mmCIF file of C-alpha atoms and ligand atoms in Angstrom:
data_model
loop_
_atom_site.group_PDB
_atom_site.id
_atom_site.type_symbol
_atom_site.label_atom_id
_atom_site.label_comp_id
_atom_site.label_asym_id
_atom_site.label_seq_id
_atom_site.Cartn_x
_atom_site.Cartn_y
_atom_site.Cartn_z
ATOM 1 C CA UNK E 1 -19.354 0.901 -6.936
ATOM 2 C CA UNK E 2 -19.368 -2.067 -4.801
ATOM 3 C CA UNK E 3 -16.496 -5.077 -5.535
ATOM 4 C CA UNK E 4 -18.138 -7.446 -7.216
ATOM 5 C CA UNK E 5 -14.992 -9.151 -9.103
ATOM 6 C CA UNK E 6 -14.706 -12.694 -7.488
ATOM 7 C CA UNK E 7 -18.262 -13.745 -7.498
ATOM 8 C CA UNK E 8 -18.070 -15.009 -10.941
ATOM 9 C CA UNK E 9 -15.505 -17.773 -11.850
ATOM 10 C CA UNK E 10 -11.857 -16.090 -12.273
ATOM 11 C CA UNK E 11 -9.547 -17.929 -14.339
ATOM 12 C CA UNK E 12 -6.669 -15.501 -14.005
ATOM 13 C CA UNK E 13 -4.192 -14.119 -12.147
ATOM 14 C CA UNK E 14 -5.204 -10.867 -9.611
ATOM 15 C CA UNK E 15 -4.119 -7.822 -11.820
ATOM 16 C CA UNK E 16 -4.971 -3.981 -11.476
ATOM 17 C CA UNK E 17 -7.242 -3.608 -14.285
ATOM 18 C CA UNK E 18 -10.562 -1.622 -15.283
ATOM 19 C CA UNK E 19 -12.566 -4.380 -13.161
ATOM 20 C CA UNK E 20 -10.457 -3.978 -10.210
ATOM 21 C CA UNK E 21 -10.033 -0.201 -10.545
ATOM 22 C CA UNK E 22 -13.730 0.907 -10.921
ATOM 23 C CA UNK E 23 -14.464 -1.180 -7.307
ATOM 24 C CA UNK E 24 -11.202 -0.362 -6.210
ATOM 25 C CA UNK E 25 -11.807 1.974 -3.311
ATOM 26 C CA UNK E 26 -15.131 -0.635 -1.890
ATOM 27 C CA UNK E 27 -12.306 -3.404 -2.137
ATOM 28 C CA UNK E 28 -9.519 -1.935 -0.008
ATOM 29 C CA UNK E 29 -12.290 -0.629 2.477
ATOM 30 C CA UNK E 30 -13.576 -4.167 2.626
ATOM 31 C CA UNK E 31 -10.508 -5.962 2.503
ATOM 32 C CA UNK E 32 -7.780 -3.798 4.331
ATOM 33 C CA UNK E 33 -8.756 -3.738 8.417
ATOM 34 C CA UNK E 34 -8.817 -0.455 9.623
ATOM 35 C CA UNK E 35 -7.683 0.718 6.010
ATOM 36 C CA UNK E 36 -9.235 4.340 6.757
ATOM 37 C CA UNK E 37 -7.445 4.482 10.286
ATOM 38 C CA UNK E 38 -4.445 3.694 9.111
ATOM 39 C CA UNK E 39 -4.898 6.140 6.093
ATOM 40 C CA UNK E 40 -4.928 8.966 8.804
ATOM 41 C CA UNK E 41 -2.646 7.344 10.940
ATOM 42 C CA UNK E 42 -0.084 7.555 8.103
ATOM 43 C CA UNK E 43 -1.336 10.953 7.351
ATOM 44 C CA UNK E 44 -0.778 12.116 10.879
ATOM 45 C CA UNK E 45 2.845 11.203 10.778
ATOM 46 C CA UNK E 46 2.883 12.638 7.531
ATOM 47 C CA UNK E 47 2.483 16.032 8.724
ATOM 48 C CA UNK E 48 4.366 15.787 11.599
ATOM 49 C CA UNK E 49 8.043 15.359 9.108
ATOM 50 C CA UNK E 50 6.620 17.687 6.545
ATOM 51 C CA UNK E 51 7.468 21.447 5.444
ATOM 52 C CA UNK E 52 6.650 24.096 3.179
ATOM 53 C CA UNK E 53 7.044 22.856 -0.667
ATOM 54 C CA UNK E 54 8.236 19.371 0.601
ATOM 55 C CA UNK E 55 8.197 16.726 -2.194
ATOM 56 C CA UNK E 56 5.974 13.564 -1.430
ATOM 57 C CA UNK E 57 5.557 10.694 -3.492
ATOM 58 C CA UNK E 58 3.055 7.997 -3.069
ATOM 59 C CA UNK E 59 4.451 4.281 -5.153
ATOM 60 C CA UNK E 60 1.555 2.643 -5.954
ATOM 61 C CA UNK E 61 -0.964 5.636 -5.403
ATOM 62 C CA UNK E 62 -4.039 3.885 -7.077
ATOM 63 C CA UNK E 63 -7.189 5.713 -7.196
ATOM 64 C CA UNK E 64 -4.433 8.859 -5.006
ATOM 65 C CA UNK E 65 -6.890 8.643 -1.729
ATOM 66 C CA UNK E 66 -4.078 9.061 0.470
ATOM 67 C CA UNK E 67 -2.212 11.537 -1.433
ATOM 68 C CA UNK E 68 -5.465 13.790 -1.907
ATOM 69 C CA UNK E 69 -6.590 13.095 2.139
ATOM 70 C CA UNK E 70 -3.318 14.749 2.661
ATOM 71 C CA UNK E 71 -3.554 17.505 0.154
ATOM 72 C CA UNK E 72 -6.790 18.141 1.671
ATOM 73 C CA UNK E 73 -5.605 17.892 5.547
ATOM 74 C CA UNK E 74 -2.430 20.406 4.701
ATOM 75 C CA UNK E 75 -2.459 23.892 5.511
ATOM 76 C CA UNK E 76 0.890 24.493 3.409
ATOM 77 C CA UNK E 77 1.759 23.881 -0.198
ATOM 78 C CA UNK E 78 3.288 20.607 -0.791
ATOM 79 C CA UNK E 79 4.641 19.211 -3.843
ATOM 80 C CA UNK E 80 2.174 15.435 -4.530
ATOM 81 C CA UNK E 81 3.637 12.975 -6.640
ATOM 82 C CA UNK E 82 1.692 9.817 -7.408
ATOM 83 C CA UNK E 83 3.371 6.776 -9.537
ATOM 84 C CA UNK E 84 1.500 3.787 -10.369
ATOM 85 C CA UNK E 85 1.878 1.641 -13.533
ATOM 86 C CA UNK E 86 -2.380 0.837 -14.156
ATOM 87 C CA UNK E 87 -3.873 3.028 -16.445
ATOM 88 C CA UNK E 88 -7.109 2.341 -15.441
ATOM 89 C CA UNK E 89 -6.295 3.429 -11.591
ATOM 90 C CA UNK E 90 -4.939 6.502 -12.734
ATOM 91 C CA UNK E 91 -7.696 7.297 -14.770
ATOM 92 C CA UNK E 92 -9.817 7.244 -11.502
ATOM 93 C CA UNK E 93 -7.130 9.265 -9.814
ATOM 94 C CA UNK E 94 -7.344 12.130 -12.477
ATOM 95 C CA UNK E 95 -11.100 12.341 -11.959
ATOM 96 C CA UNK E 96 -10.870 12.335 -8.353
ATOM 97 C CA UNK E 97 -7.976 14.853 -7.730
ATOM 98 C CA UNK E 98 -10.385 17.219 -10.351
ATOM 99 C CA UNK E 99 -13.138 16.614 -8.463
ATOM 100 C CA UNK E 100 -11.550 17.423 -4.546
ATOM 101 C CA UNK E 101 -9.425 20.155 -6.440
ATOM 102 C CA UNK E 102 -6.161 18.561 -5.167
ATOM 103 C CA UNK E 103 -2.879 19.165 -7.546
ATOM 104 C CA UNK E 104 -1.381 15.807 -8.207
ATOM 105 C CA UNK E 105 1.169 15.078 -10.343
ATOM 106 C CA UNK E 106 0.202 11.563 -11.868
ATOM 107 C CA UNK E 107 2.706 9.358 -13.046
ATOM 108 C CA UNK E 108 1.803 6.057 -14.904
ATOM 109 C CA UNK E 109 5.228 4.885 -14.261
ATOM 110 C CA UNK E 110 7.386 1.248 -12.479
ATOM 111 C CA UNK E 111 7.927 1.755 -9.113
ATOM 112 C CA UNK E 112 11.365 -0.130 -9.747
ATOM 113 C CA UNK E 113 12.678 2.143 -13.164
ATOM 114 C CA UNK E 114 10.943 6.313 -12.017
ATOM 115 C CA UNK E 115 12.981 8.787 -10.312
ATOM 116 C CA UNK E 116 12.190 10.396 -7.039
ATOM 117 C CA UNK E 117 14.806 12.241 -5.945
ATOM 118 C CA UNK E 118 14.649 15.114 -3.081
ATOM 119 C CA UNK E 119 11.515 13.373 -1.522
ATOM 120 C CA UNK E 120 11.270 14.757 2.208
ATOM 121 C CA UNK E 121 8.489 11.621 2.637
ATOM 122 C CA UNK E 122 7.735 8.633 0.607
ATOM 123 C CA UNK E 123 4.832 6.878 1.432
ATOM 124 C CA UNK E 124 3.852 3.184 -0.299
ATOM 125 C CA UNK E 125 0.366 1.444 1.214
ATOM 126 C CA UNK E 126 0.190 -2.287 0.535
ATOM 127 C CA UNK E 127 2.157 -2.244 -3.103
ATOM 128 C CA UNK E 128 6.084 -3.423 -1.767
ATOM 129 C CA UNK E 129 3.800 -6.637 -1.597
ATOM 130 C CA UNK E 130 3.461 -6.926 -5.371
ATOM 131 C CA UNK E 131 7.124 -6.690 -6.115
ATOM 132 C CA UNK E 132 9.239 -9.588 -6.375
ATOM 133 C CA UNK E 133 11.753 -10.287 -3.447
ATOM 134 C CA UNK E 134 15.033 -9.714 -4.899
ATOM 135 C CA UNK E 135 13.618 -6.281 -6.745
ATOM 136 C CA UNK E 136 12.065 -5.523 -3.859
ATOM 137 C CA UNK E 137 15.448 -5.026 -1.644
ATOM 138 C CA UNK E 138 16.531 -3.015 -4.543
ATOM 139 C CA UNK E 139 13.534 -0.876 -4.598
ATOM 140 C CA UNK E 140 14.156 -0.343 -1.065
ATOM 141 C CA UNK E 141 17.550 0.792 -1.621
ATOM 142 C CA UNK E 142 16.473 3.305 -4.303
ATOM 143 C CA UNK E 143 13.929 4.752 -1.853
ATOM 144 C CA UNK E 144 16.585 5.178 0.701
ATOM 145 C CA UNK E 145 18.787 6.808 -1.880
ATOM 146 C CA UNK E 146 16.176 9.030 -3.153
ATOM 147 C CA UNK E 147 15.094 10.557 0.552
ATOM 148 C CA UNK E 148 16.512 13.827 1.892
ATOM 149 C CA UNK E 149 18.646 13.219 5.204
ATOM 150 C CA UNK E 150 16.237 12.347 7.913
ATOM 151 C CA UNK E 151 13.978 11.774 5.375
ATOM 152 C CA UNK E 152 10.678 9.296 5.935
ATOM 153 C CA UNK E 153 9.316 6.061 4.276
ATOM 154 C CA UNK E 154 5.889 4.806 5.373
ATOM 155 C CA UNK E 155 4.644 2.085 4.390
ATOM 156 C CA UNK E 156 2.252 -0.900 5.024
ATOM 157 C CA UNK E 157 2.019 -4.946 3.885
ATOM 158 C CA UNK E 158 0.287 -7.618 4.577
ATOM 159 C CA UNK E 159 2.298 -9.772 6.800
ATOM 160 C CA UNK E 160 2.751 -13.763 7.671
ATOM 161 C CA UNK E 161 4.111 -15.121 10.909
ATOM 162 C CA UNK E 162 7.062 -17.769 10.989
ATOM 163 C CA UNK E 163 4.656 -19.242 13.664
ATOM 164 C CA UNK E 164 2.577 -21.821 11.338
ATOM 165 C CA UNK E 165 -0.036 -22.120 14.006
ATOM 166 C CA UNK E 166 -0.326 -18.290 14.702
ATOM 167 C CA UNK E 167 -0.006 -17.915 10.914
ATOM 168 C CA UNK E 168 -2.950 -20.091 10.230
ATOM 169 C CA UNK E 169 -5.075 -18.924 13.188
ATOM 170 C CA UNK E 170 -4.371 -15.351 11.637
ATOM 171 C CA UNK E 171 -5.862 -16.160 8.096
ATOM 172 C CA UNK E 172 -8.810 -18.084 9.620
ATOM 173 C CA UNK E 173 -9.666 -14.356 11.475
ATOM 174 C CA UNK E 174 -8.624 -11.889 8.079
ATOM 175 C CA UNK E 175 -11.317 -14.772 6.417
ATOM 176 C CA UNK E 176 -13.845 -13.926 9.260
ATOM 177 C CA UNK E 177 -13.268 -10.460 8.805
ATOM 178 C CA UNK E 178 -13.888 -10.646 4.967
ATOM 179 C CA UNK E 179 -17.072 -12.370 5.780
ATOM 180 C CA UNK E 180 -17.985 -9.701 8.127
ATOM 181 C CA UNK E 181 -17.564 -7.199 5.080
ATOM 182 C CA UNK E 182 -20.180 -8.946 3.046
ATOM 183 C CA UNK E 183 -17.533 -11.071 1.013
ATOM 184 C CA UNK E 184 -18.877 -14.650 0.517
ATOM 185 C CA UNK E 185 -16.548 -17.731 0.903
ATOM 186 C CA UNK E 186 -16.424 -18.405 -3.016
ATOM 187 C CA UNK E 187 -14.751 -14.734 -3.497
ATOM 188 C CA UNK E 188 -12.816 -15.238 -0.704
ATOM 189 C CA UNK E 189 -11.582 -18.410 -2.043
ATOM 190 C CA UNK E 190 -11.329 -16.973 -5.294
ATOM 191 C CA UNK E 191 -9.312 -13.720 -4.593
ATOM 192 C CA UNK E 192 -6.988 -16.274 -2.466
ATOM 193 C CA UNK E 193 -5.793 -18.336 -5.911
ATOM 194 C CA UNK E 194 -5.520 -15.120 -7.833
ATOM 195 C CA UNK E 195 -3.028 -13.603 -5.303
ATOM 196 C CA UNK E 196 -1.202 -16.902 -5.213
ATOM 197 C CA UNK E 197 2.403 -15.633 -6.488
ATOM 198 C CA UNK E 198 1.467 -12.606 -7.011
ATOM 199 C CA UNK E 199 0.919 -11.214 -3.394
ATOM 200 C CA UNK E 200 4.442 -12.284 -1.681
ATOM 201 C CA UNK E 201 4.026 -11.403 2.180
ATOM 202 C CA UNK E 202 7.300 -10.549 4.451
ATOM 203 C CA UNK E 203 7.533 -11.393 8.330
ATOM 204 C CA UNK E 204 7.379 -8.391 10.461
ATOM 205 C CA UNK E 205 11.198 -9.270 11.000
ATOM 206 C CA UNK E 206 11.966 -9.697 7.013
ATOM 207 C CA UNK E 207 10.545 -6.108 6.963
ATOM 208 C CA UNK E 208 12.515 -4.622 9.241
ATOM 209 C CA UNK E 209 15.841 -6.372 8.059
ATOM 210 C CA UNK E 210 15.473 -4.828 4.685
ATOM 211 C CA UNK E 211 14.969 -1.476 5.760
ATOM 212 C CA UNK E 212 17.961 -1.608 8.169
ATOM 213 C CA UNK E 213 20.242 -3.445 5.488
ATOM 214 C CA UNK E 214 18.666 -0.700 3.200
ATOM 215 C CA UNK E 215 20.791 2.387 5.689
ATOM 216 C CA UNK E 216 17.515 3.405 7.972
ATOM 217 C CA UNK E 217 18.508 4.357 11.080
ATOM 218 C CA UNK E 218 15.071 3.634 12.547
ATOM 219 C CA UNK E 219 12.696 1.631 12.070
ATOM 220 C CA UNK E 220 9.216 1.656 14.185
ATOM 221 C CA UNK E 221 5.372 -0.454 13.827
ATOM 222 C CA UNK E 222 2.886 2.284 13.954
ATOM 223 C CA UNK E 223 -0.208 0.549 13.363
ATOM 224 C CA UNK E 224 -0.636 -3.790 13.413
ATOM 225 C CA UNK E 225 -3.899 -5.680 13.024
ATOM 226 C CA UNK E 226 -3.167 -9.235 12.774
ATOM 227 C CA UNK E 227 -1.818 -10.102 9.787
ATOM 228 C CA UNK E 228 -1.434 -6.498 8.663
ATOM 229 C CA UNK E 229 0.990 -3.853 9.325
ATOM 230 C CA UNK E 230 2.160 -0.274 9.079
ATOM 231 C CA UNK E 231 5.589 0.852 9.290
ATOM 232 C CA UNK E 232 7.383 3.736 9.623
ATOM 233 C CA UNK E 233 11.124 4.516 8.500
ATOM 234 C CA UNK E 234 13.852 7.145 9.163
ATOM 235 C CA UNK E 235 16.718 7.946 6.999
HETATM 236 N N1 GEK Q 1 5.791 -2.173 -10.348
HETATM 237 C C1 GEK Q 1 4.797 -1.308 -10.107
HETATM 238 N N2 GEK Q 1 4.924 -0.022 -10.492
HETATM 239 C C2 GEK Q 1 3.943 0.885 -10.248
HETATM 240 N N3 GEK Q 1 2.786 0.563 -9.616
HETATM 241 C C3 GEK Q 1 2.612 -0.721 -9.230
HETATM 242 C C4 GEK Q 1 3.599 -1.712 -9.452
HETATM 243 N N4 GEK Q 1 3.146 -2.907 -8.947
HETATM 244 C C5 GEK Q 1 1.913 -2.653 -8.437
HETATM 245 N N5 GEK Q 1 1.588 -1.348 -8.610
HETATM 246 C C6 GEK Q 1 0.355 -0.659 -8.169
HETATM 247 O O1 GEK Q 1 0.296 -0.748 -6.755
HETATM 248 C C7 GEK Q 1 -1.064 -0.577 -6.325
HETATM 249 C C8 GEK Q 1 -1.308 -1.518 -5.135
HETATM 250 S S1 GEK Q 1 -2.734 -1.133 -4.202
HETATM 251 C C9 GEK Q 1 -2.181 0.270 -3.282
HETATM 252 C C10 GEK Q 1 -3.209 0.965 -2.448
HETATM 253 C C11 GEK Q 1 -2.925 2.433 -2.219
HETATM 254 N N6 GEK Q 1 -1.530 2.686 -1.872
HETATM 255 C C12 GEK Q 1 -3.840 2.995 -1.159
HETATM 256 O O2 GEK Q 1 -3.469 3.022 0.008
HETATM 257 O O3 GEK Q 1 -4.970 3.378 -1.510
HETATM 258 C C13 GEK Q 1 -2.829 -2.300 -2.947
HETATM 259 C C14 GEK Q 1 -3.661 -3.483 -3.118
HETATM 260 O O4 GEK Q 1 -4.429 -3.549 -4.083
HETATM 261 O O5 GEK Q 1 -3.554 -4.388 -2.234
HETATM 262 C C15 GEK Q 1 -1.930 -0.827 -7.555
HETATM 263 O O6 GEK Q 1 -2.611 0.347 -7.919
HETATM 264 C C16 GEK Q 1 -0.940 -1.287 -8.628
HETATM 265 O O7 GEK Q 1 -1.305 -0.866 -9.927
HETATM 266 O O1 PPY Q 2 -5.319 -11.449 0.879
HETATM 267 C C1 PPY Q 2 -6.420 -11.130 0.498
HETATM 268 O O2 PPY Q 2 -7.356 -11.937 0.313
HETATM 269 C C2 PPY Q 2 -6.667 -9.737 0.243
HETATM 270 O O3 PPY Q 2 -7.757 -9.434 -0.148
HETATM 271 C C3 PPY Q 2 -5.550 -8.738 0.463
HETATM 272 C C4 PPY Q 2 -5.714 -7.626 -0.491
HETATM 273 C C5 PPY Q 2 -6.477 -6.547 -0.140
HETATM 274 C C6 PPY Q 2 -6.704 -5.542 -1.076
HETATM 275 C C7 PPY Q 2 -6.146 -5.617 -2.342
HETATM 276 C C8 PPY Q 2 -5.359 -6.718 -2.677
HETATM 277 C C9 PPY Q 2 -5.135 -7.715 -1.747
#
């Protein structure tokens, strides 16, 4: 179904409910650059770190595209774990792991309280966003904790610049690039006031502090378009 949600007047904050889930996959397509290249890109890596019965967990897993993309890519079993807290994304995710016949295990769970211990890879697409700064450092200290030795975390955000001119040129071209997708400027303007406070964007640099305060020993870009990033961690 195409994302239809900001053409009409939105008086609320951006939340992760039955409107935003049934569109959900034409919205990250349309509003994530490159969303399906960097789905493989992370998938690539993925595979690269990953073993026979390895446990892989996906925080924030949505609608579980990523997670079933890399059931599907794998030649070996692999243990999928998916945690999200919206009902109405998992909901979509059930349907969709029945109908690729991809074994997920779908937890409608909070990122910052669910165990996921012995994970060989965490992955976590565009959600560290959504949690509040101070949680968030914790959260990133409980992924660290919960990853084997040598274990990876990949993950992606939307990113500002401490540049304000840079910063400001960069919105004006993620704007164009909405346009380009078919988005008019009222959604566009709308989306923009219901992410206010909810969508809390690190600097490339505030990313790559937490992960080293976190205990990473490495911590690369794999994939940057703009305002938008993908990283990749080592334990
Ligand atoms: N505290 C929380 N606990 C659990 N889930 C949460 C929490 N906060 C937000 N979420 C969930 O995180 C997901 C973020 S979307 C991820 C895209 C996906 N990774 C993809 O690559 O397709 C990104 C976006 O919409 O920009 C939503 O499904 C929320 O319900
Ligand atoms: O910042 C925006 O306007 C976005 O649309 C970013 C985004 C993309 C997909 C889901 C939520 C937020």
């Amino acid at each position: 179904m195409i994302d239809k949600v900001f053409e009409k007047s939105i008086k609320k904050q951006f939340e992760f409910d039955e409107d935003v889930a049934s569109v959900f996959d034409d919205m990250l397509n349309r509003s994530i650059p490159f969303y399906k290249q960097m789905q493989e890109l992370t998938i690539n890596f993925a595979l690269n770190h990953l073993d026979k019965d390895d446990y892989v967990y996906d925080l924030g897993c949505s609608t579980a595209s990523t997670l079933i993309e890399l059931g599907k890519q794998s030649n070996f079993n692999l243990n999928l774990i998916g945690i999200d807290n919206s009902s109405a994304m998992l909901a979509r995710a059930k349907k969709k792991c029945k109908a690729f016949g991809i074994d997920i295990d779908l937890k409608n769970e909070d990122l910052l309280t669910t165990n996921y211990d012995h994970a060989q890879l965490i992955i976590s697409n565009y959600t560290l966003q959504f949690i509040r700064p101070l949680q968030r450092e914790k959260l990133i200290k409980k992924i660290y904790n919960a990853l084997n030795k040598k274990g990876i975390f990949i993950f992606s955000e939307k990113v500002i610049s401490n540049n304000k001119v840079l910063n400001k040129q960069s919105i004006d071209i993620y704007y164009d690039f909405k346009k380009t997708q078919g988005y008019s400027e009222y959604e566009i303007s709308q989306k923009r006031e219901a992410l206010e406070n909810v969508l809390i964007p690190y600097t490339d640099e505030e990313n790559k502090k937490m992960i080293l305060d976190a205990g990473f020993t490495h911590f690369e870009t794999i994939f940057k378009w703009v305002n938008f990033a993908t990283y990749i961690a080592i334990k």
